[in-house]
Tab-separated table of C-alpha atoms and ligand atoms in Angstrom:
chain	number	residue	atom	x	y	z
A	17	UNK	CA	0.000	0.000	0.000
A	18	UNK	CA	1.274	3.460	-0.829
A	19	UNK	CA	-0.005	6.375	1.229
A	20	UNK	CA	0.376	9.963	0.075
A	21	UNK	CA	0.240	13.184	1.978
A	22	UNK	CA	-3.296	14.569	2.486
A	23	UNK	CA	-4.226	18.283	2.458
A	24	UNK	CA	-7.169	17.750	4.778
A	25	UNK	CA	-9.798	15.217	5.798
A	26	UNK	CA	-13.510	15.926	5.588
A	27	UNK	CA	-16.803	14.060	5.438
A	28	UNK	CA	-18.404	11.357	7.506
A	29	UNK	CA	-17.892	7.654	7.922
A	30	UNK	CA	-19.892	4.805	9.432
A	31	UNK	CA	-17.353	2.732	11.362
A	32	UNK	CA	-17.587	-1.048	10.711
A	33	UNK	CA	-18.843	-3.410	13.402
A	34	UNK	CA	-16.881	-4.211	16.557
A	35	UNK	CA	-14.597	-7.238	16.205
A	36	UNK	CA	-14.859	-8.396	19.842
A	37	UNK	CA	-18.657	-8.150	19.828
A	38	UNK	CA	-19.004	-9.826	16.405
A	39	UNK	CA	-17.004	-12.861	17.587
A	40	UNK	CA	-19.072	-13.193	20.728
A	41	UNK	CA	-22.394	-12.848	18.886
A	42	UNK	CA	-21.514	-15.874	16.712
A	43	UNK	CA	-20.261	-17.938	19.660
A	44	UNK	CA	-23.094	-17.227	22.088
A	45	UNK	CA	-25.686	-17.428	19.298
A	46	UNK	CA	-24.383	-20.914	18.485
A	47	UNK	CA	-24.807	-21.979	22.143
A	48	UNK	CA	-28.292	-20.453	22.427
A	49	UNK	CA	-31.606	-22.051	21.600
A	50	UNK	CA	-33.273	-20.464	18.564
A	51	UNK	CA	-32.081	-17.914	16.066
A	52	UNK	CA	-29.771	-14.970	16.721
A	53	UNK	CA	-29.957	-12.140	14.178
A	54	UNK	CA	-26.790	-10.041	13.955
A	55	UNK	CA	-26.810	-6.659	12.207
A	56	UNK	CA	-23.622	-4.711	11.334
A	57	UNK	CA	-21.530	-7.852	11.852
A	58	UNK	CA	-17.844	-7.299	11.040
A	59	UNK	CA	-16.979	-9.379	7.999
A	60	UNK	CA	-13.242	-9.275	8.696
A	61	UNK	CA	-11.118	-12.404	8.333
A	62	UNK	CA	-10.970	-13.002	12.123
A	63	UNK	CA	-14.740	-13.086	12.600
A	64	UNK	CA	-15.145	-15.222	9.465
A	65	UNK	CA	-12.772	-17.731	11.151
A	66	UNK	CA	-15.147	-17.879	14.129
A	67	UNK	CA	-18.100	-18.523	11.805
A	68	UNK	CA	-16.281	-21.334	10.041
A	69	UNK	CA	-15.281	-23.017	13.348
A	70	UNK	CA	-18.903	-23.129	14.529
A	71	UNK	CA	-20.113	-24.279	11.115
A	72	UNK	CA	-17.654	-27.174	11.443
A	73	UNK	CA	-19.383	-28.051	14.716
A	74	UNK	CA	-22.775	-28.321	13.026
A	75	UNK	CA	-24.167	-24.808	13.495
A	76	UNK	CA	-26.143	-23.409	10.588
A	77	UNK	CA	-24.999	-19.801	10.047
A	78	UNK	CA	-26.516	-17.808	7.167
A	79	UNK	CA	-25.022	-14.663	5.705
A	80	UNK	CA	-27.989	-12.874	4.138
A	81	UNK	CA	-27.971	-9.321	2.794
A	82	UNK	CA	-26.331	-7.382	5.591
A	83	UNK	CA	-27.421	-9.731	8.364
A	84	UNK	CA	-26.069	-12.891	9.908
A	85	UNK	CA	-28.501	-15.505	11.175
A	86	UNK	CA	-27.130	-18.033	13.663
A	87	UNK	CA	-29.405	-21.028	14.226
A	88	UNK	CA	-28.202	-22.044	17.685
A	89	UNK	CA	-28.527	-25.530	19.087
A	90	UNK	CA	-28.287	-24.828	22.814
A	91	UNK	CA	-25.462	-25.201	25.317
A	92	UNK	CA	-24.991	-28.904	24.570
A	93	UNK	CA	-25.797	-28.850	20.851
A	94	UNK	CA	-22.340	-28.687	19.228
A	95	UNK	CA	-21.156	-31.731	17.227
A	96	UNK	CA	-17.611	-33.077	17.139
A	97	UNK	CA	-15.794	-31.393	14.228
A	98	UNK	CA	-14.570	-33.856	11.593
A	99	UNK	CA	-11.469	-31.782	10.863
A	100	UNK	CA	-9.091	-29.443	12.679
A	101	UNK	CA	-10.676	-26.087	13.539
A	102	UNK	CA	-8.812	-23.272	11.760
A	103	UNK	CA	-8.760	-20.043	13.784
A	104	UNK	CA	-6.654	-18.181	11.179
A	105	UNK	CA	-4.985	-15.138	12.768
A	106	UNK	CA	-7.534	-14.763	15.579
A	107	UNK	CA	-6.444	-14.842	19.228
A	108	UNK	CA	-10.009	-14.140	20.363
A	109	UNK	CA	-11.328	-17.172	18.474
A	110	UNK	CA	-8.571	-19.406	19.865
A	111	UNK	CA	-8.900	-18.441	23.499
A	112	UNK	CA	-12.695	-18.159	23.740
A	113	UNK	CA	-13.447	-21.295	21.761
A	114	UNK	CA	-11.000	-23.266	23.959
A	115	UNK	CA	-13.165	-22.477	26.996
A	116	UNK	CA	-16.202	-23.830	25.163
A	117	UNK	CA	-14.416	-26.914	23.776
A	118	UNK	CA	-13.058	-27.838	27.230
A	119	UNK	CA	-16.616	-28.582	28.381
A	120	UNK	CA	-17.839	-30.639	25.397
A	121	UNK	CA	-18.178	-34.421	25.261
A	122	UNK	CA	-15.834	-34.716	22.279
A	123	UNK	CA	-12.191	-34.280	21.307
A	124	UNK	CA	-11.156	-31.411	19.046
A	125	UNK	CA	-8.010	-29.868	17.646
A	126	UNK	CA	-7.461	-26.287	16.654
A	127	UNK	CA	-4.719	-24.425	14.875
A	128	UNK	CA	-4.086	-21.200	12.985
A	129	UNK	CA	-1.557	-19.211	10.984
A	130	UNK	CA	2.152	-18.686	11.775
A	131	UNK	CA	1.401	-15.756	14.119
A	132	UNK	CA	-1.209	-17.658	16.137
A	133	UNK	CA	1.202	-20.582	16.516
A	134	UNK	CA	3.581	-18.245	18.358
A	135	UNK	CA	1.087	-16.576	20.699
A	136	UNK	CA	0.940	-17.641	24.354
A	137	UNK	CA	-1.785	-20.141	25.194
A	138	UNK	CA	-0.503	-21.208	28.626
A	139	UNK	CA	-2.519	-18.308	29.985
A	140	UNK	CA	-5.688	-20.292	29.145
A	141	UNK	CA	-4.259	-23.794	29.546
A	142	UNK	CA	-3.429	-23.049	33.208
A	143	UNK	CA	-6.937	-22.100	34.410
A	144	UNK	CA	-8.625	-24.680	32.177
A	145	UNK	CA	-6.365	-27.418	33.603
A	146	UNK	CA	-7.261	-26.239	37.124
A	147	UNK	CA	-10.899	-26.790	36.145
A	148	UNK	CA	-10.033	-30.381	35.223
A	149	UNK	CA	-9.834	-29.814	31.470
A	150	UNK	CA	-7.635	-31.930	29.250
A	151	UNK	CA	-5.889	-29.421	26.964
A	152	UNK	CA	-2.456	-29.882	25.454
A	153	UNK	CA	-0.196	-27.896	23.192
A	154	UNK	CA	0.589	-30.450	20.466
A	155	UNK	CA	4.142	-29.135	19.902
A	156	UNK	CA	4.728	-28.805	23.657
A	157	UNK	CA	5.596	-25.089	23.389
A	158	UNK	CA	2.528	-23.617	25.087
A	159	UNK	CA	1.114	-22.443	21.738
A	160	UNK	CA	-1.393	-23.722	19.159
A	161	UNK	CA	-2.019	-26.267	17.699
A	162	UNK	CA	-4.069	-27.363	20.706
A	163	UNK	CA	-5.817	-30.641	21.400
A	164	UNK	CA	-8.776	-30.431	23.746
A	165	UNK	CA	-10.573	-33.501	25.099
A	166	UNK	CA	-13.838	-32.229	26.567
A	167	UNK	CA	-14.748	-33.061	30.180
A	168	UNK	CA	-17.227	-32.153	32.907
A	169	UNK	CA	-15.395	-29.256	34.573
A	170	UNK	CA	-15.005	-28.008	38.153
A	171	UNK	CA	-15.787	-24.446	39.151
A	172	UNK	CA	-12.801	-22.376	40.284
A	173	UNK	CA	-12.026	-18.870	41.429
A	174	UNK	CA	-9.224	-17.867	39.074
A	175	UNK	CA	-6.905	-15.010	39.947
A	176	UNK	CA	-5.622	-14.068	36.514
A	177	UNK	CA	-2.093	-12.652	36.438
A	178	UNK	CA	-2.969	-10.698	33.255
A	179	UNK	CA	-5.772	-8.233	32.536
A	180	UNK	CA	-7.018	-10.110	29.491
A	181	UNK	CA	-10.610	-10.290	28.302
A	182	UNK	CA	-9.709	-13.365	26.294
A	183	UNK	CA	-8.499	-15.221	29.400
A	184	UNK	CA	-11.470	-14.007	31.459
A	185	UNK	CA	-13.948	-14.990	28.737
A	186	UNK	CA	-12.343	-18.400	28.265
A	187	UNK	CA	-12.764	-19.231	31.972
A	188	UNK	CA	-16.330	-17.855	32.152
A	189	UNK	CA	-17.363	-19.883	29.095
A	190	UNK	CA	-15.821	-23.033	30.587
A	191	UNK	CA	-17.672	-22.150	33.803
A	192	UNK	CA	-20.991	-22.724	31.995
A	193	UNK	CA	-19.952	-26.391	31.729
A	194	UNK	CA	-18.794	-26.696	35.368
A	195	UNK	CA	-20.296	-27.870	38.664
A	196	UNK	CA	-20.597	-24.559	40.510
A	197	UNK	CA	-20.089	-20.795	40.402
A	198	UNK	CA	-16.933	-19.896	38.448
A	199	UNK	CA	-15.210	-16.619	39.265
A	200	UNK	CA	-12.401	-14.720	37.570
A	201	UNK	CA	-10.540	-11.853	39.222
A	202	UNK	CA	-8.201	-9.804	37.053
A	203	UNK	CA	-5.609	-7.232	38.116
A	204	UNK	CA	-7.363	-4.455	36.172
A	205	UNK	CA	-10.780	-4.599	34.497
A	206	UNK	CA	-10.533	-5.654	30.834
A	207	UNK	CA	-13.260	-5.297	28.188
A	208	UNK	CA	-16.543	-6.727	29.483
A	209	UNK	CA	-18.413	-7.637	26.295
A	210	UNK	CA	-18.647	-11.286	27.358
A	211	UNK	CA	-20.323	-10.424	30.661
A	212	UNK	CA	-22.777	-7.997	29.033
A	213	UNK	CA	-23.692	-10.273	26.145
A	214	UNK	CA	-23.938	-13.540	28.089
A	215	UNK	CA	-26.309	-11.786	30.511
A	216	UNK	CA	-28.382	-10.596	27.543
A	217	UNK	CA	-28.569	-14.162	26.225
A	218	UNK	CA	-29.927	-15.308	29.631
A	219	UNK	CA	-26.887	-16.453	31.638
A	220	UNK	CA	-26.560	-15.563	35.306
A	221	UNK	CA	-23.395	-13.432	35.167
A	222	UNK	CA	-22.469	-10.848	37.774
A	223	UNK	CA	-19.573	-8.435	38.077
A	224	UNK	CA	-18.150	-6.751	41.132
A	225	UNK	CA	-15.021	-4.672	40.715
A	226	UNK	CA	-12.552	-6.770	38.753
A	227	UNK	CA	-14.306	-10.071	39.563
A	228	UNK	CA	-16.825	-11.647	37.188
A	229	UNK	CA	-18.872	-14.713	38.194
A	230	UNK	CA	-21.079	-17.113	36.257
A	231	UNK	CA	-23.510	-19.844	37.335
A	232	UNK	CA	-23.278	-23.164	35.474
A	233	UNK	CA	-25.633	-24.675	32.936
A	234	UNK	CA	-27.574	-21.562	31.859
A	235	UNK	CA	-30.310	-21.675	29.233
A	236	UNK	CA	-29.312	-19.216	26.528
A	237	UNK	CA	-31.905	-17.880	24.078
A	238	UNK	CA	-31.402	-16.481	20.560
A	239	UNK	CA	-31.312	-12.680	20.463
A	240	UNK	CA	-31.240	-9.653	18.157
A	241	UNK	CA	-27.786	-8.078	18.191
A	242	UNK	CA	-26.931	-4.720	16.667
A	243	UNK	CA	-23.125	-4.542	16.650
A	244	UNK	CA	-21.845	-1.011	17.343
A	245	UNK	CA	-18.925	0.420	15.343
A	246	UNK	CA	-15.499	-0.664	16.573
A	247	UNK	CA	-13.740	2.039	18.601
A	248	UNK	CA	-10.455	0.272	17.780
A	249	UNK	CA	-11.152	0.865	14.064
A	250	UNK	CA	-12.383	4.406	14.757
A	251	UNK	CA	-9.063	5.119	16.501
A	252	UNK	CA	-7.214	5.486	13.169
A	253	UNK	CA	-9.702	8.087	11.947
A	254	UNK	CA	-9.761	9.861	15.313
A	255	UNK	CA	-5.971	10.131	15.039
A	256	UNK	CA	-6.026	11.099	11.356
A	257	UNK	CA	-8.694	13.757	11.928
A	258	UNK	CA	-6.733	15.238	14.816
A	259	UNK	CA	-3.373	15.192	13.063
A	260	UNK	CA	-4.099	16.244	9.462
A	261	UNK	CA	-4.508	20.061	9.411
A	262	UNK	CA	-7.833	21.708	8.522
A	263	UNK	CA	-9.801	18.496	9.006
A	264	UNK	CA	-13.274	17.890	10.310
A	265	UNK	CA	-14.793	14.426	10.109
A	266	UNK	CA	-17.825	12.791	11.653
A	267	UNK	CA	-17.416	9.186	12.772
A	268	UNK	CA	-20.824	7.602	13.116
A	269	UNK	CA	-22.010	4.849	15.422
A	270	UNK	CA	-18.921	4.202	17.537
A	271	UNK	CA	-19.200	1.818	20.509
A	272	UNK	CA	-18.099	3.653	23.660
A	273	UNK	CA	-18.282	0.901	26.270
A	274	UNK	CA	-16.257	2.305	29.227
A	275	UNK	CA	-13.942	-0.721	29.190
A	276	UNK	CA	-12.918	0.286	25.658
A	277	UNK	CA	-12.973	4.074	25.799
A	278	UNK	CA	-9.485	4.691	27.154
A	279	UNK	CA	-8.779	6.604	23.971
A	280	UNK	CA	-11.664	8.967	24.628
A	281	UNK	CA	-12.461	8.945	28.346
A	282	UNK	CA	-15.812	10.504	27.512
A	283	UNK	CA	-18.130	7.965	28.945
A	284	UNK	CA	-18.644	6.394	32.348
A	285	UNK	CA	-20.778	3.421	33.344
A	286	UNK	CA	-24.387	4.452	34.103
A	287	UNK	CA	-25.779	1.041	34.904
A	288	UNK	CA	-27.620	0.853	31.582
A	289	UNK	CA	-27.709	-2.455	29.767
A	290	UNK	CA	-26.388	-2.778	26.232
A	291	UNK	CA	-23.543	-1.057	24.506
A	292	UNK	CA	-23.571	2.761	24.493
A	293	UNK	CA	-22.627	4.266	21.110
A	294	UNK	CA	-21.792	7.744	19.863
A	295	UNK	CA	-21.038	9.873	16.833
A	296	UNK	CA	-17.648	11.582	17.224
A	297	UNK	CA	-16.768	14.922	15.654
A	298	UNK	CA	-12.991	15.183	15.214
A	299	UNK	CA	-11.140	18.421	14.338
A	300	UNK	CA	-7.441	19.055	13.619
A	301	UNK	CA	-5.656	19.918	16.848
A	302	UNK	CA	-2.084	20.512	17.920
A	303	UNK	CA	-1.275	17.540	20.123
A	304	UNK	CA	1.259	17.339	22.926
A	305	UNK	CA	2.926	14.427	24.690
A	306	UNK	CA	1.370	12.533	27.591
A	307	UNK	CA	1.929	9.516	29.816
A	308	UNK	CA	-0.183	6.396	29.222
A	309	UNK	CA	0.090	3.890	32.081
A	310	UNK	CA	-1.752	1.822	34.699
A	311	UNK	CA	-5.457	0.982	34.674
A	312	UNK	CA	-6.142	2.796	31.383
A	313	UNK	CA	-3.917	0.357	29.457
A	314	UNK	CA	-6.443	-2.503	28.982
A	315	UNK	CA	-9.077	0.019	27.800
A	316	UNK	CA	-6.882	1.077	24.859
A	317	UNK	CA	-4.566	-1.902	24.399
A	318	UNK	CA	-5.259	-2.238	20.639
A	319	UNK	CA	-4.985	1.527	20.105
A	320	UNK	CA	-1.406	1.805	21.414
A	321	UNK	CA	0.226	1.443	17.954
A	322	UNK	CA	-1.919	4.381	16.772
A	323	UNK	CA	-1.118	6.333	19.938
A	324	UNK	CA	2.610	5.764	19.289
A	325	UNK	CA	2.215	7.359	15.836
A	326	UNK	CA	0.211	10.263	17.307
A	327	UNK	CA	2.966	10.731	19.881
A	328	UNK	CA	5.599	10.933	17.140
A	329	UNK	CA	3.691	13.859	15.614
A	330	UNK	CA	2.862	15.515	18.960
A	331	UNK	CA	5.155	18.104	20.603
A	332	UNK	CA	7.097	16.855	23.604
A	333	UNK	CA	7.551	13.464	25.210
A	334	UNK	CA	5.061	10.608	25.457
A	335	UNK	CA	5.739	7.695	27.778
A	336	UNK	CA	3.809	4.437	27.361
A	337	UNK	CA	4.357	1.899	30.151
A	338	UNK	CA	2.637	-1.120	31.805
A	339	UNK	CA	1.918	-2.378	28.281
A	340	UNK	CA	4.117	-5.507	28.099
A	341	UNK	CA	1.087	-7.325	26.587
A	342	UNK	CA	1.949	-5.503	23.327
A	343	UNK	CA	4.843	-7.918	22.918
A	344	UNK	CA	2.486	-10.921	22.464
A	345	UNK	CA	-0.082	-9.455	20.055
A	346	UNK	CA	-0.260	-10.251	16.304
A	347	UNK	CA	3.342	-8.976	16.227
A	348	UNK	CA	5.676	-7.679	18.935
A	349	UNK	CA	4.079	-4.265	18.652
A	350	UNK	CA	6.701	-2.513	20.812
A	351	UNK	CA	9.531	-3.654	18.574
A	352	UNK	CA	7.689	-3.285	15.268
A	353	UNK	CA	6.368	0.221	16.008
A	354	UNK	CA	9.780	1.351	17.246
A	355	UNK	CA	11.697	-0.006	14.246
A	356	UNK	CA	9.263	1.419	11.706
A	357	UNK	CA	8.917	4.832	13.351
A	358	UNK	CA	12.733	5.070	13.536
A	359	UNK	CA	12.864	4.418	9.766
A	360	UNK	CA	10.654	7.484	9.337
A	361	UNK	CA	13.021	9.617	11.434
A	362	UNK	CA	11.172	9.510	14.755
A	363	UNK	CA	12.939	9.731	18.109
A	364	UNK	CA	11.528	6.642	19.827
A	365	UNK	CA	12.978	4.074	22.199
A	366	UNK	CA	11.490	0.711	23.075
A	367	UNK	CA	11.328	-0.242	26.751
A	368	UNK	CA	10.432	-3.630	28.174
A	369	UNK	CA	6.804	-2.623	28.754
A	370	UNK	CA	6.273	0.297	26.393
A	371	UNK	CA	7.873	3.111	24.416
A	372	UNK	CA	9.318	6.569	25.043
A	373	UNK	CA	8.660	8.949	22.168
A	374	UNK	CA	10.135	12.430	21.843
A	375	UNK	CA	7.656	13.845	19.342
A	376	UNK	CA	7.618	16.731	16.947
A	377	UNK	CA	10.590	15.705	14.762
A	378	UNK	CA	9.804	15.995	11.029
A	379	UNK	CA	8.971	12.492	9.748
A	380	UNK	CA	9.446	11.266	6.192
A	381	UNK	CA	7.900	8.462	4.130
A	382	UNK	CA	9.737	5.150	4.195
A	383	UNK	CA	9.173	1.489	3.433
A	384	UNK	CA	7.323	0.106	6.439
A	385	UNK	CA	6.964	-3.576	7.258
A	386	UNK	CA	3.559	-4.372	8.744
A	387	UNK	CA	4.787	-7.806	9.895
A	388	UNK	CA	1.301	-8.919	8.788
A	389	UNK	CA	-0.170	-7.037	11.766
A	390	UNK	CA	-3.380	-5.217	10.807
A	391	UNK	CA	-3.098	-2.572	13.536
A	392	UNK	CA	0.479	-1.736	12.540
A	393	UNK	CA	-0.548	-1.311	8.883
A	394	UNK	CA	-3.463	1.011	9.727
A	395	UNK	CA	-1.368	3.114	12.133
A	396	UNK	CA	1.266	3.739	9.462
A	397	UNK	CA	-1.360	4.522	6.825
A	398	UNK	CA	-2.353	7.451	9.058
A	399	UNK	CA	1.309	8.443	9.435
A	400	UNK	CA	1.594	8.432	5.632
A	401	UNK	CA	-1.084	11.127	5.359
A	402	UNK	CA	1.361	13.515	7.031
A	403	UNK	CA	4.575	12.763	5.113
A	404	UNK	CA	6.051	14.579	2.128
A	405	UNK	CA	7.543	11.403	0.643
A	406	UNK	CA	5.257	8.462	-0.150
A	407	UNK	CA	5.095	5.892	2.608
A	408	UNK	CA	4.741	2.316	1.470
A	409	UNK	CA	3.448	-0.481	3.656
A	410	UNK	CA	4.608	-4.033	3.004
A	411	UNK	CA	1.788	-6.585	3.334
A	412	UNK	CA	-0.646	-3.700	3.782
A	413	UNK	CA	-3.574	-5.941	2.781
A	414	UNK	CA	-3.510	-7.531	6.254
A	415	UNK	CA	-6.053	-4.847	7.254
A	416	UNK	CA	-8.647	-7.387	6.075
A	417	UNK	CA	-8.283	-9.031	9.520
A	418	UNK	CA	-10.357	-6.333	11.176
A	419	UNK	CA	-11.191	-3.672	8.571
A	420	UNK	CA	-11.384	-4.825	4.919
A	421	UNK	CA	-12.561	-1.394	3.639
A	422	UNK	CA	-9.935	0.567	5.580
A	423	UNK	CA	-7.973	2.134	2.699
A	424	UNK	CA	-11.032	3.073	0.662
A	425	UNK	CA	-12.633	4.612	3.772
A	426	UNK	CA	-9.435	6.566	4.443
A	427	UNK	CA	-9.236	7.798	0.838
A	428	UNK	CA	-12.920	8.743	0.874
A	429	UNK	CA	-12.057	11.408	3.456
A	430	UNK	CA	-8.708	12.603	2.064
A	431	UNK	CA	-7.991	15.429	-0.378
B	524	S3P	C1	-9.967	-9.015	22.784
B	524	S3P	C2	-9.182	-8.789	23.889
B	524	S3P	C3	-7.836	-8.166	23.820
B	524	S3P	C4	-7.627	-7.428	22.494
B	524	S3P	C5	-8.069	-8.269	21.314
B	524	S3P	C6	-9.546	-8.605	21.425
B	524	S3P	C7	-11.280	-9.661	22.964
B	524	S3P	O1	-6.861	-9.175	23.953
B	524	S3P	O2	-6.258	-7.090	22.353
B	524	S3P	O3	-7.833	-7.574	20.102
B	524	S3P	O4	-12.104	-9.655	22.027
B	524	S3P	O5	-11.524	-10.209	24.062
B	524	S3P	P1	-6.353	-9.698	25.398
B	524	S3P	O6	-7.477	-10.380	26.086
B	524	S3P	O7	-5.230	-10.658	25.084
B	524	S3P	O8	-5.888	-8.464	26.121
């Protein structure tokens, strides 16, 4: 992909559906009785991997004009897959589906692409094993491919060492197939889409502080789900609108769940059910450095590559810390962002758990390697809008993981 400097950005954009919520709608719809109708589903490669896994377990999922219909078969209605489940590039699919598979009465295997085969799965194998699950890493390296022999599970109270919604969701889903109340406590609250949506489907899920609990054997019922726009996809346009001079853009229908709004901090929990959404009006602004650390990190974990680019264009120093999780995402995002921003002339240093960026240096186009990481590619596309020399992104098409229309949406706003 080649990105050229933009004079300004203007117009409005409907942000595509939320990736986390789209995955969960397919999974919970499959485990519910009756039909779940999903509108504004994200048809990115990751969510299509989730669909194909559940289809391989006998769930009828229809993709009709703009809507997905999931004909669920209830909590115990999945069939043994006749082939290995392919999760593609999707960590969410891998970790959530493992919690479900651990409680089935069949054996299954799952694997994915080269990136997924390097990502840490011990973080789910540990709690699942404590619940009595039989889950092994076939190559013995704590990564996929995984073999899971389903069992009746025991309820546990898991103290997770990481603030990870994927770990939390995995344990809660396994808890539905256990013999008591399963609890997960995390060091800092991570995104709570699983808790909200499972409750909506009829499960008895409660949350108190950073502990979520679920009662076993719920009856889940098919639901209507309107997927809000993905704030993690909106982040690139928020950044672009702020950074490119003379811009004003309207981003429509953005999900602003408080566990995801670290990038905005505009919304706080009001006890309402469902996912709050908003239209965001973004204007060019002169940005300055800041420190991003502590409890805000899980609420903007996927936006940190974009924040690193914003920091490189902002005046002064930005420090990002407590974000060691970036090292085990689709790429080592600390290393990849640092290397690529340095190629563009930025003053940035990697630290063990983040980055230190002295912003405001003039940046130039360069050849950027996305390392097949969709969030890296999109972050640098925004950087390219601000550079005199063309910026080219190797393997830029990996945006199809979470945002297939990304480049055309970006160009639709640029002059
Ligand atoms: C996700 C949780 C986060 C996030 C990922 C999606 C989810 O991962 O980075 O893109 O849908 O639960 P972790 O749980 O590993 O933090």
